[in-house]
Short mmCIF file of N, CA and C in Angstrom, two decimals:
data_model
loop_
_atom_site.label_atom_id
_atom_site.label_comp_id
_atom_site.label_asym_id
_atom_site.label_seq_id
_atom_site.Cartn_x
_atom_site.Cartn_y
_atom_site.Cartn_z
N MET A 1 -12.47 -29.87 21.40
CA MET A 1 -13.41 -28.80 21.09
C MET A 1 -14.35 -29.31 19.99
N THR A 2 -15.62 -29.11 20.19
CA THR A 2 -16.61 -29.56 19.21
C THR A 2 -16.63 -28.60 18.02
N ALA A 3 -17.24 -29.05 16.96
CA ALA A 3 -17.34 -28.23 15.76
C ALA A 3 -18.13 -26.95 16.04
N LEU A 4 -19.15 -27.07 16.89
CA LEU A 4 -19.97 -25.90 17.22
C LEU A 4 -19.17 -24.88 18.03
N GLU A 5 -18.40 -25.36 19.01
CA GLU A 5 -17.56 -24.46 19.80
C GLU A 5 -16.50 -23.79 18.92
N PHE A 6 -15.90 -24.60 18.05
CA PHE A 6 -14.89 -24.07 17.14
C PHE A 6 -15.49 -22.98 16.25
N SER A 7 -16.65 -23.25 15.69
CA SER A 7 -17.31 -22.27 14.82
C SER A 7 -17.62 -20.99 15.57
N TYR A 8 -18.09 -21.13 16.81
CA TYR A 8 -18.41 -19.95 17.61
C TYR A 8 -17.16 -19.11 17.88
N GLN A 9 -16.07 -19.77 18.27
CA GLN A 9 -14.84 -19.03 18.59
C GLN A 9 -14.24 -18.38 17.34
N VAL A 10 -14.28 -19.10 16.23
CA VAL A 10 -13.77 -18.51 14.98
C VAL A 10 -14.62 -17.30 14.61
N GLY A 11 -15.92 -17.41 14.80
CA GLY A 11 -16.82 -16.28 14.51
C GLY A 11 -16.52 -15.07 15.37
N THR A 12 -16.15 -15.28 16.62
CA THR A 12 -15.84 -14.13 17.49
C THR A 12 -14.52 -13.47 17.08
N PHE A 13 -13.59 -14.26 16.56
CA PHE A 13 -12.30 -13.69 16.16
C PHE A 13 -12.29 -13.16 14.73
N SER A 14 -13.29 -13.50 13.94
CA SER A 14 -13.28 -13.11 12.53
C SER A 14 -13.33 -11.60 12.35
N LYS A 15 -13.91 -10.87 13.32
CA LYS A 15 -13.97 -9.41 13.18
C LYS A 15 -12.58 -8.77 13.26
N PHE A 16 -11.62 -9.47 13.85
CA PHE A 16 -10.26 -8.94 13.94
C PHE A 16 -9.45 -9.22 12.68
N LEU A 17 -9.95 -10.10 11.84
CA LEU A 17 -9.22 -10.47 10.63
C LEU A 17 -9.29 -9.41 9.55
N LYS A 18 -10.43 -8.73 9.43
CA LYS A 18 -10.63 -7.76 8.34
C LYS A 18 -9.61 -6.61 8.37
N PRO A 19 -9.36 -5.95 9.53
CA PRO A 19 -8.36 -4.88 9.53
C PRO A 19 -6.97 -5.37 9.14
N PHE A 20 -6.62 -6.57 9.59
CA PHE A 20 -5.31 -7.13 9.25
C PHE A 20 -5.25 -7.42 7.74
N ALA A 21 -6.33 -7.94 7.19
CA ALA A 21 -6.38 -8.22 5.76
C ALA A 21 -6.27 -6.93 4.95
N LEU A 22 -6.92 -5.87 5.42
CA LEU A 22 -6.83 -4.57 4.73
C LEU A 22 -5.40 -4.05 4.74
N ARG A 23 -4.70 -4.25 5.86
CA ARG A 23 -3.31 -3.82 5.93
C ARG A 23 -2.45 -4.60 4.96
N LEU A 24 -2.74 -5.86 4.79
CA LEU A 24 -1.93 -6.68 3.87
C LEU A 24 -2.23 -6.36 2.41
N THR A 25 -3.51 -6.28 2.06
CA THR A 25 -3.89 -6.16 0.65
C THR A 25 -4.05 -4.72 0.18
N ARG A 26 -4.40 -3.82 1.08
CA ARG A 26 -4.66 -2.42 0.76
C ARG A 26 -5.82 -2.26 -0.24
N ASP A 27 -6.74 -3.22 -0.22
CA ASP A 27 -7.91 -3.17 -1.10
C ASP A 27 -9.06 -3.88 -0.39
N GLY A 28 -10.22 -3.26 -0.35
CA GLY A 28 -11.36 -3.80 0.37
C GLY A 28 -11.85 -5.14 -0.15
N ASP A 29 -11.97 -5.26 -1.48
CA ASP A 29 -12.45 -6.51 -2.06
C ASP A 29 -11.45 -7.64 -1.85
N ASP A 30 -10.16 -7.34 -2.07
CA ASP A 30 -9.14 -8.36 -1.84
C ASP A 30 -9.08 -8.76 -0.37
N ALA A 31 -9.30 -7.80 0.52
CA ALA A 31 -9.30 -8.10 1.95
C ALA A 31 -10.46 -9.03 2.30
N ASN A 32 -11.63 -8.77 1.74
CA ASN A 32 -12.78 -9.65 1.98
C ASN A 32 -12.50 -11.06 1.47
N ASP A 33 -11.88 -11.16 0.29
CA ASP A 33 -11.53 -12.47 -0.26
C ASP A 33 -10.53 -13.19 0.64
N LEU A 34 -9.56 -12.43 1.14
CA LEU A 34 -8.54 -13.03 2.01
C LEU A 34 -9.16 -13.53 3.31
N VAL A 35 -10.07 -12.76 3.89
CA VAL A 35 -10.76 -13.20 5.11
C VAL A 35 -11.55 -14.47 4.83
N GLN A 36 -12.24 -14.49 3.71
CA GLN A 36 -13.03 -15.66 3.36
C GLN A 36 -12.13 -16.89 3.15
N ASP A 37 -11.03 -16.72 2.44
CA ASP A 37 -10.10 -17.83 2.24
C ASP A 37 -9.54 -18.33 3.57
N THR A 38 -9.25 -17.39 4.46
CA THR A 38 -8.72 -17.76 5.78
C THR A 38 -9.73 -18.58 6.56
N LEU A 39 -10.98 -18.15 6.56
CA LEU A 39 -12.01 -18.87 7.31
C LEU A 39 -12.27 -20.25 6.69
N VAL A 40 -12.25 -20.34 5.38
CA VAL A 40 -12.43 -21.63 4.72
C VAL A 40 -11.31 -22.58 5.12
N LYS A 41 -10.07 -22.08 5.09
CA LYS A 41 -8.93 -22.93 5.47
C LYS A 41 -9.00 -23.32 6.94
N ALA A 42 -9.45 -22.39 7.79
CA ALA A 42 -9.56 -22.70 9.22
C ALA A 42 -10.58 -23.81 9.44
N PHE A 43 -11.72 -23.73 8.77
CA PHE A 43 -12.76 -24.75 8.95
C PHE A 43 -12.35 -26.09 8.34
N THR A 44 -11.68 -26.06 7.18
CA THR A 44 -11.28 -27.33 6.57
C THR A 44 -10.13 -27.99 7.32
N ASN A 45 -9.33 -27.21 8.04
CA ASN A 45 -8.19 -27.75 8.80
C ASN A 45 -8.44 -27.71 10.30
N ARG A 46 -9.70 -27.76 10.69
CA ARG A 46 -10.06 -27.67 12.10
C ARG A 46 -9.38 -28.74 12.94
N GLU A 47 -9.20 -29.91 12.39
CA GLU A 47 -8.59 -30.99 13.16
C GLU A 47 -7.12 -30.73 13.46
N LYS A 48 -6.48 -29.81 12.74
CA LYS A 48 -5.07 -29.48 12.98
C LYS A 48 -4.91 -28.48 14.12
N TYR A 49 -6.00 -27.86 14.53
CA TYR A 49 -5.94 -26.91 15.64
C TYR A 49 -5.87 -27.67 16.95
N SER A 50 -4.93 -27.27 17.81
CA SER A 50 -4.77 -27.93 19.11
C SER A 50 -5.53 -27.15 20.17
N ASP A 51 -6.36 -27.85 20.93
CA ASP A 51 -7.10 -27.19 22.02
C ASP A 51 -6.11 -26.58 23.00
N GLY A 52 -6.49 -25.43 23.51
CA GLY A 52 -5.66 -24.75 24.50
C GLY A 52 -4.63 -23.81 23.90
N THR A 53 -4.47 -23.82 22.57
CA THR A 53 -3.55 -22.87 21.94
C THR A 53 -4.33 -21.63 21.52
N ASN A 54 -3.62 -20.63 21.11
CA ASN A 54 -4.21 -19.34 20.79
C ASN A 54 -4.88 -19.40 19.42
N LEU A 55 -6.20 -19.48 19.41
CA LEU A 55 -6.97 -19.58 18.16
C LEU A 55 -6.80 -18.32 17.31
N LYS A 56 -6.79 -17.17 17.95
CA LYS A 56 -6.65 -15.90 17.21
C LYS A 56 -5.31 -15.87 16.47
N ALA A 57 -4.24 -16.26 17.14
CA ALA A 57 -2.92 -16.28 16.51
C ALA A 57 -2.90 -17.30 15.37
N TRP A 58 -3.58 -18.44 15.56
CA TRP A 58 -3.64 -19.46 14.53
C TRP A 58 -4.33 -18.92 13.28
N LEU A 59 -5.43 -18.17 13.46
CA LEU A 59 -6.14 -17.57 12.34
C LEU A 59 -5.29 -16.53 11.62
N PHE A 60 -4.59 -15.69 12.40
CA PHE A 60 -3.74 -14.68 11.79
C PHE A 60 -2.60 -15.32 11.01
N THR A 61 -2.07 -16.43 11.52
CA THR A 61 -1.00 -17.14 10.81
C THR A 61 -1.52 -17.71 9.50
N ILE A 62 -2.72 -18.29 9.54
CA ILE A 62 -3.32 -18.80 8.30
C ILE A 62 -3.48 -17.67 7.30
N MET A 63 -3.96 -16.51 7.77
CA MET A 63 -4.18 -15.37 6.87
C MET A 63 -2.86 -14.89 6.27
N LYS A 64 -1.84 -14.75 7.11
CA LYS A 64 -0.55 -14.27 6.62
C LYS A 64 0.02 -15.23 5.59
N ASN A 65 -0.02 -16.52 5.88
CA ASN A 65 0.52 -17.50 4.95
C ASN A 65 -0.29 -17.56 3.66
N THR A 66 -1.60 -17.42 3.75
CA THR A 66 -2.45 -17.38 2.56
C THR A 66 -2.10 -16.18 1.70
N PHE A 67 -1.93 -15.03 2.33
CA PHE A 67 -1.57 -13.82 1.59
C PHE A 67 -0.23 -14.00 0.89
N ILE A 68 0.76 -14.52 1.60
CA ILE A 68 2.09 -14.70 1.02
C ILE A 68 2.02 -15.66 -0.17
N THR A 69 1.29 -16.74 -0.01
CA THR A 69 1.15 -17.71 -1.11
C THR A 69 0.48 -17.07 -2.33
N GLN A 70 -0.60 -16.32 -2.10
CA GLN A 70 -1.29 -15.66 -3.21
C GLN A 70 -0.39 -14.63 -3.89
N TYR A 71 0.39 -13.90 -3.09
CA TYR A 71 1.29 -12.90 -3.65
C TYR A 71 2.37 -13.57 -4.51
N GLN A 72 2.93 -14.66 -4.00
CA GLN A 72 3.95 -15.37 -4.77
C GLN A 72 3.39 -15.93 -6.07
N ARG A 73 2.16 -16.43 -6.03
CA ARG A 73 1.52 -16.92 -7.26
C ARG A 73 1.35 -15.80 -8.27
N MET A 74 0.92 -14.63 -7.77
CA MET A 74 0.71 -13.49 -8.65
C MET A 74 2.03 -13.07 -9.30
N VAL A 75 3.10 -13.04 -8.54
CA VAL A 75 4.40 -12.64 -9.08
C VAL A 75 4.85 -13.65 -10.13
N ARG A 76 4.69 -14.95 -9.82
CA ARG A 76 5.07 -15.98 -10.78
C ARG A 76 4.24 -15.89 -12.05
N ARG A 77 2.95 -15.59 -11.90
CA ARG A 77 2.05 -15.49 -13.05
C ARG A 77 2.43 -14.31 -13.93
N ASN A 78 2.94 -13.25 -13.33
CA ASN A 78 3.28 -12.05 -14.08
C ASN A 78 4.71 -12.04 -14.60
N THR A 79 5.47 -13.10 -14.36
CA THR A 79 6.83 -13.19 -14.85
C THR A 79 6.84 -14.09 -16.08
N PHE A 80 7.30 -13.54 -17.19
CA PHE A 80 7.38 -14.29 -18.43
C PHE A 80 8.83 -14.72 -18.64
N ILE A 81 9.02 -15.96 -18.96
CA ILE A 81 10.37 -16.46 -19.18
C ILE A 81 10.56 -16.69 -20.67
N ASP A 82 11.61 -16.09 -21.20
CA ASP A 82 11.97 -16.27 -22.60
C ASP A 82 12.76 -17.56 -22.72
N THR A 83 12.36 -18.47 -23.58
CA THR A 83 13.03 -19.76 -23.70
C THR A 83 14.07 -19.80 -24.81
N THR A 84 14.50 -18.64 -25.27
CA THR A 84 15.57 -18.62 -26.28
C THR A 84 16.89 -18.96 -25.61
N ASP A 85 17.95 -19.00 -26.38
CA ASP A 85 19.25 -19.42 -25.86
C ASP A 85 19.80 -18.51 -24.76
N ASN A 86 19.47 -17.23 -24.77
CA ASN A 86 20.07 -16.34 -23.78
C ASN A 86 19.38 -16.38 -22.41
N LEU A 87 18.23 -17.04 -22.28
CA LEU A 87 17.55 -17.29 -21.01
C LEU A 87 17.52 -16.08 -20.07
N HIS A 88 16.81 -15.07 -20.43
CA HIS A 88 16.65 -13.92 -19.55
C HIS A 88 15.17 -13.66 -19.32
N TYR A 89 14.86 -12.88 -18.32
CA TYR A 89 13.47 -12.55 -18.03
C TYR A 89 13.04 -11.37 -18.89
N ILE A 90 11.91 -11.53 -19.53
CA ILE A 90 11.39 -10.48 -20.41
C ILE A 90 11.06 -9.23 -19.62
N ASN A 91 10.44 -9.40 -18.45
CA ASN A 91 10.06 -8.22 -17.68
C ASN A 91 11.15 -7.81 -16.69
N SER A 92 12.37 -8.14 -16.99
CA SER A 92 13.49 -7.70 -16.18
C SER A 92 13.67 -6.20 -16.39
N SER A 93 14.05 -5.51 -15.35
CA SER A 93 14.21 -4.05 -15.47
C SER A 93 15.38 -3.69 -16.38
N ASP A 94 16.30 -4.64 -16.63
CA ASP A 94 17.43 -4.35 -17.52
C ASP A 94 16.98 -4.19 -18.96
N SER A 95 15.86 -4.81 -19.33
CA SER A 95 15.43 -4.78 -20.72
C SER A 95 14.41 -3.69 -21.01
N ILE A 96 14.09 -2.88 -20.04
CA ILE A 96 13.08 -1.83 -20.24
C ILE A 96 13.72 -0.63 -20.94
N GLN A 97 13.08 -0.16 -21.98
CA GLN A 97 13.54 1.02 -22.70
C GLN A 97 12.56 2.16 -22.44
N LEU A 98 13.05 3.27 -21.95
CA LEU A 98 12.21 4.44 -21.70
C LEU A 98 12.55 5.51 -22.71
N ASN A 99 11.54 6.18 -23.22
CA ASN A 99 11.80 7.23 -24.20
C ASN A 99 11.61 8.62 -23.61
N GLY A 100 11.20 8.74 -22.38
CA GLY A 100 11.09 10.03 -21.73
C GLY A 100 9.79 10.77 -21.99
N ALA A 101 8.95 10.28 -22.89
CA ALA A 101 7.71 10.99 -23.20
C ALA A 101 6.77 10.99 -22.01
N GLU A 102 6.64 9.85 -21.36
CA GLU A 102 5.76 9.76 -20.18
C GLU A 102 6.24 10.70 -19.08
N ARG A 103 7.55 10.71 -18.85
CA ARG A 103 8.11 11.59 -17.84
C ARG A 103 7.86 13.06 -18.21
N SER A 104 7.96 13.37 -19.49
CA SER A 104 7.71 14.73 -19.95
C SER A 104 6.27 15.15 -19.66
N PHE A 105 5.31 14.25 -19.94
CA PHE A 105 3.91 14.55 -19.65
C PHE A 105 3.69 14.73 -18.15
N MET A 106 4.32 13.85 -17.37
CA MET A 106 4.16 13.96 -15.91
C MET A 106 4.73 15.29 -15.40
N ASN A 107 5.90 15.66 -15.90
CA ASN A 107 6.51 16.92 -15.47
C ASN A 107 5.63 18.11 -15.83
N GLU A 108 5.04 18.07 -17.01
CA GLU A 108 4.13 19.15 -17.42
C GLU A 108 2.92 19.21 -16.50
N ASP A 109 2.36 18.04 -16.19
CA ASP A 109 1.19 17.99 -15.30
C ASP A 109 1.54 18.47 -13.90
N ILE A 110 2.72 18.10 -13.42
CA ILE A 110 3.15 18.53 -12.08
C ILE A 110 3.34 20.04 -12.07
N SER A 111 3.99 20.56 -13.10
CA SER A 111 4.20 22.01 -13.18
C SER A 111 2.87 22.76 -13.23
N LEU A 112 1.93 22.23 -13.99
CA LEU A 112 0.61 22.85 -14.09
C LEU A 112 -0.10 22.80 -12.74
N ALA A 113 -0.02 21.68 -12.07
CA ALA A 113 -0.66 21.55 -10.76
C ALA A 113 -0.03 22.50 -9.75
N LEU A 114 1.29 22.65 -9.82
CA LEU A 114 1.97 23.59 -8.92
C LEU A 114 1.54 25.03 -9.21
N ARG A 115 1.37 25.37 -10.49
CA ARG A 115 0.94 26.73 -10.84
C ARG A 115 -0.47 27.01 -10.34
N HIS A 116 -1.31 25.98 -10.27
CA HIS A 116 -2.69 26.15 -9.79
C HIS A 116 -2.77 26.17 -8.26
N THR A 117 -1.68 25.84 -7.60
CA THR A 117 -1.65 25.87 -6.14
C THR A 117 -1.36 27.30 -5.69
N GLU A 118 -2.10 27.77 -4.72
CA GLU A 118 -1.90 29.14 -4.24
C GLU A 118 -0.47 29.32 -3.74
N GLU A 119 0.07 30.53 -3.93
CA GLU A 119 1.46 30.81 -3.59
C GLU A 119 1.75 30.57 -2.11
N MET A 120 0.80 30.88 -1.23
CA MET A 120 1.04 30.72 0.20
C MET A 120 1.23 29.24 0.57
N TYR A 121 0.75 28.32 -0.27
CA TYR A 121 0.95 26.89 -0.04
C TYR A 121 2.11 26.37 -0.88
N ARG A 122 2.27 26.92 -2.08
CA ARG A 122 3.29 26.45 -3.01
C ARG A 122 4.70 26.72 -2.50
N VAL A 123 4.96 27.91 -1.98
CA VAL A 123 6.31 28.29 -1.57
C VAL A 123 6.84 27.38 -0.46
N PRO A 124 6.10 27.18 0.65
CA PRO A 124 6.62 26.25 1.67
C PRO A 124 6.79 24.83 1.14
N PHE A 125 5.86 24.40 0.29
CA PHE A 125 5.96 23.05 -0.27
C PHE A 125 7.24 22.90 -1.10
N LEU A 126 7.50 23.86 -1.98
CA LEU A 126 8.69 23.78 -2.82
C LEU A 126 9.98 23.85 -1.99
N MET A 127 9.96 24.65 -0.94
CA MET A 127 11.14 24.71 -0.08
C MET A 127 11.36 23.36 0.61
N TYR A 128 10.27 22.75 1.08
CA TYR A 128 10.38 21.44 1.72
C TYR A 128 10.85 20.40 0.71
N PHE A 129 10.32 20.48 -0.50
CA PHE A 129 10.70 19.56 -1.56
C PHE A 129 12.18 19.70 -1.90
N GLU A 130 12.71 20.92 -1.82
CA GLU A 130 14.11 21.17 -2.12
C GLU A 130 15.04 20.73 -0.98
N GLY A 131 14.47 20.34 0.15
CA GLY A 131 15.29 19.79 1.22
C GLY A 131 15.35 20.62 2.49
N PHE A 132 14.67 21.74 2.52
CA PHE A 132 14.66 22.56 3.73
C PHE A 132 13.90 21.82 4.83
N LYS A 133 14.32 22.01 6.06
CA LYS A 133 13.61 21.47 7.22
C LYS A 133 12.49 22.43 7.59
N TYR A 134 11.50 21.91 8.35
CA TYR A 134 10.36 22.73 8.73
C TYR A 134 10.81 24.01 9.44
N HIS A 135 11.73 23.88 10.38
CA HIS A 135 12.14 25.06 11.14
C HIS A 135 12.88 26.07 10.27
N GLU A 136 13.59 25.60 9.24
CA GLU A 136 14.27 26.51 8.32
C GLU A 136 13.26 27.28 7.47
N ILE A 137 12.22 26.58 7.03
CA ILE A 137 11.17 27.23 6.24
C ILE A 137 10.45 28.25 7.10
N ALA A 138 10.16 27.88 8.34
CA ALA A 138 9.48 28.80 9.27
C ALA A 138 10.29 30.06 9.48
N GLU A 139 11.60 29.91 9.67
CA GLU A 139 12.46 31.08 9.86
C GLU A 139 12.51 31.94 8.61
N GLU A 140 12.67 31.31 7.44
CA GLU A 140 12.79 32.03 6.18
C GLU A 140 11.53 32.82 5.85
N LEU A 141 10.37 32.19 6.10
CA LEU A 141 9.10 32.84 5.74
C LEU A 141 8.49 33.60 6.91
N ASN A 142 9.16 33.55 8.06
CA ASN A 142 8.68 34.24 9.25
C ASN A 142 7.26 33.79 9.62
N LEU A 143 7.10 32.45 9.69
CA LEU A 143 5.82 31.84 10.03
C LEU A 143 6.01 30.86 11.18
N PRO A 144 4.97 30.61 11.96
CA PRO A 144 5.06 29.55 12.97
C PRO A 144 5.24 28.19 12.28
N ILE A 145 5.94 27.28 12.95
CA ILE A 145 6.23 25.98 12.35
C ILE A 145 4.95 25.19 12.07
N GLY A 146 3.94 25.34 12.91
CA GLY A 146 2.67 24.66 12.68
C GLY A 146 1.99 25.13 11.40
N THR A 147 2.10 26.41 11.12
CA THR A 147 1.53 26.96 9.89
C THR A 147 2.26 26.41 8.67
N VAL A 148 3.58 26.29 8.78
CA VAL A 148 4.38 25.73 7.69
C VAL A 148 3.95 24.29 7.41
N LYS A 149 3.84 23.49 8.47
CA LYS A 149 3.42 22.09 8.29
C LYS A 149 2.03 22.01 7.67
N ASN A 150 1.13 22.87 8.13
CA ASN A 150 -0.24 22.87 7.61
C ASN A 150 -0.26 23.25 6.13
N ARG A 151 0.51 24.27 5.77
CA ARG A 151 0.52 24.70 4.36
C ARG A 151 1.13 23.64 3.45
N ILE A 152 2.15 22.95 3.93
CA ILE A 152 2.74 21.87 3.14
C ILE A 152 1.72 20.74 2.97
N HIS A 153 1.00 20.44 4.03
CA HIS A 153 -0.03 19.40 3.98
C HIS A 153 -1.12 19.78 2.97
N ILE A 154 -1.58 21.01 3.01
CA ILE A 154 -2.62 21.47 2.08
C ILE A 154 -2.10 21.43 0.65
N ALA A 155 -0.84 21.83 0.45
CA ALA A 155 -0.26 21.77 -0.90
C ALA A 155 -0.20 20.33 -1.40
N ARG A 156 0.16 19.40 -0.53
CA ARG A 156 0.19 17.99 -0.92
C ARG A 156 -1.19 17.50 -1.32
N LYS A 157 -2.20 17.86 -0.52
CA LYS A 157 -3.57 17.45 -0.84
C LYS A 157 -4.01 18.03 -2.18
N THR A 158 -3.68 19.30 -2.42
CA THR A 158 -4.04 19.95 -3.67
C THR A 158 -3.37 19.25 -4.85
N LEU A 159 -2.07 18.99 -4.70
CA LEU A 159 -1.34 18.31 -5.78
C LEU A 159 -1.88 16.90 -6.00
N LYS A 160 -2.21 16.24 -4.92
CA LYS A 160 -2.74 14.87 -5.03
C LYS A 160 -4.05 14.88 -5.82
N SER A 161 -4.91 15.87 -5.56
CA SER A 161 -6.18 15.92 -6.29
C SER A 161 -5.95 16.28 -7.76
N HIS A 162 -4.98 17.15 -8.04
CA HIS A 162 -4.70 17.52 -9.43
C HIS A 162 -4.01 16.38 -10.19
N LEU A 163 -3.26 15.55 -9.47
CA LEU A 163 -2.47 14.50 -10.11
C LEU A 163 -3.04 13.12 -9.84
N SER A 164 -4.34 13.03 -9.61
CA SER A 164 -4.96 11.75 -9.27
C SER A 164 -4.81 10.72 -10.38
N MET A 165 -4.60 11.14 -11.61
CA MET A 165 -4.49 10.18 -12.70
C MET A 165 -3.19 9.35 -12.61
N TYR A 166 -2.24 9.80 -11.80
CA TYR A 166 -0.99 9.06 -11.65
C TYR A 166 -0.97 8.19 -10.40
N ALA A 167 -2.05 8.20 -9.63
CA ALA A 167 -2.07 7.43 -8.38
C ALA A 167 -2.31 5.97 -8.63
#
């Protein structure tokens, strides 16, 4: 396969890479960077591609491996190793001390957001949160199950908008 043919085929498959990159990174800018890194690696390693094999699968494999490598680098970069005699990780969850203040603020904000949610949405949501099944809530409140699901969904959206600072 000539360089021109290879470039053309990679270009036709590149539109399929962006959705996959978005699924991996969950961020538009990071996804664009991942697609770009994938295409750069594909072009620089063009001679490693075997004619007659699945080019699309080859590109997806490059993307997946690039993502995994970048993720591992990020994890390693964010891990601090203490070189004292006890040799433990500083950011180990065993060494984290919580004082409960943050949780207290969150609980207050959640309670406030729940109070601002209309009762017709709050009651089914709280019942679902407490462990009731949809059909049990529907029977208890004498509502159709679809209405119960809709009200829980609306309550979640309302709470999400009120609690966006924690997202």
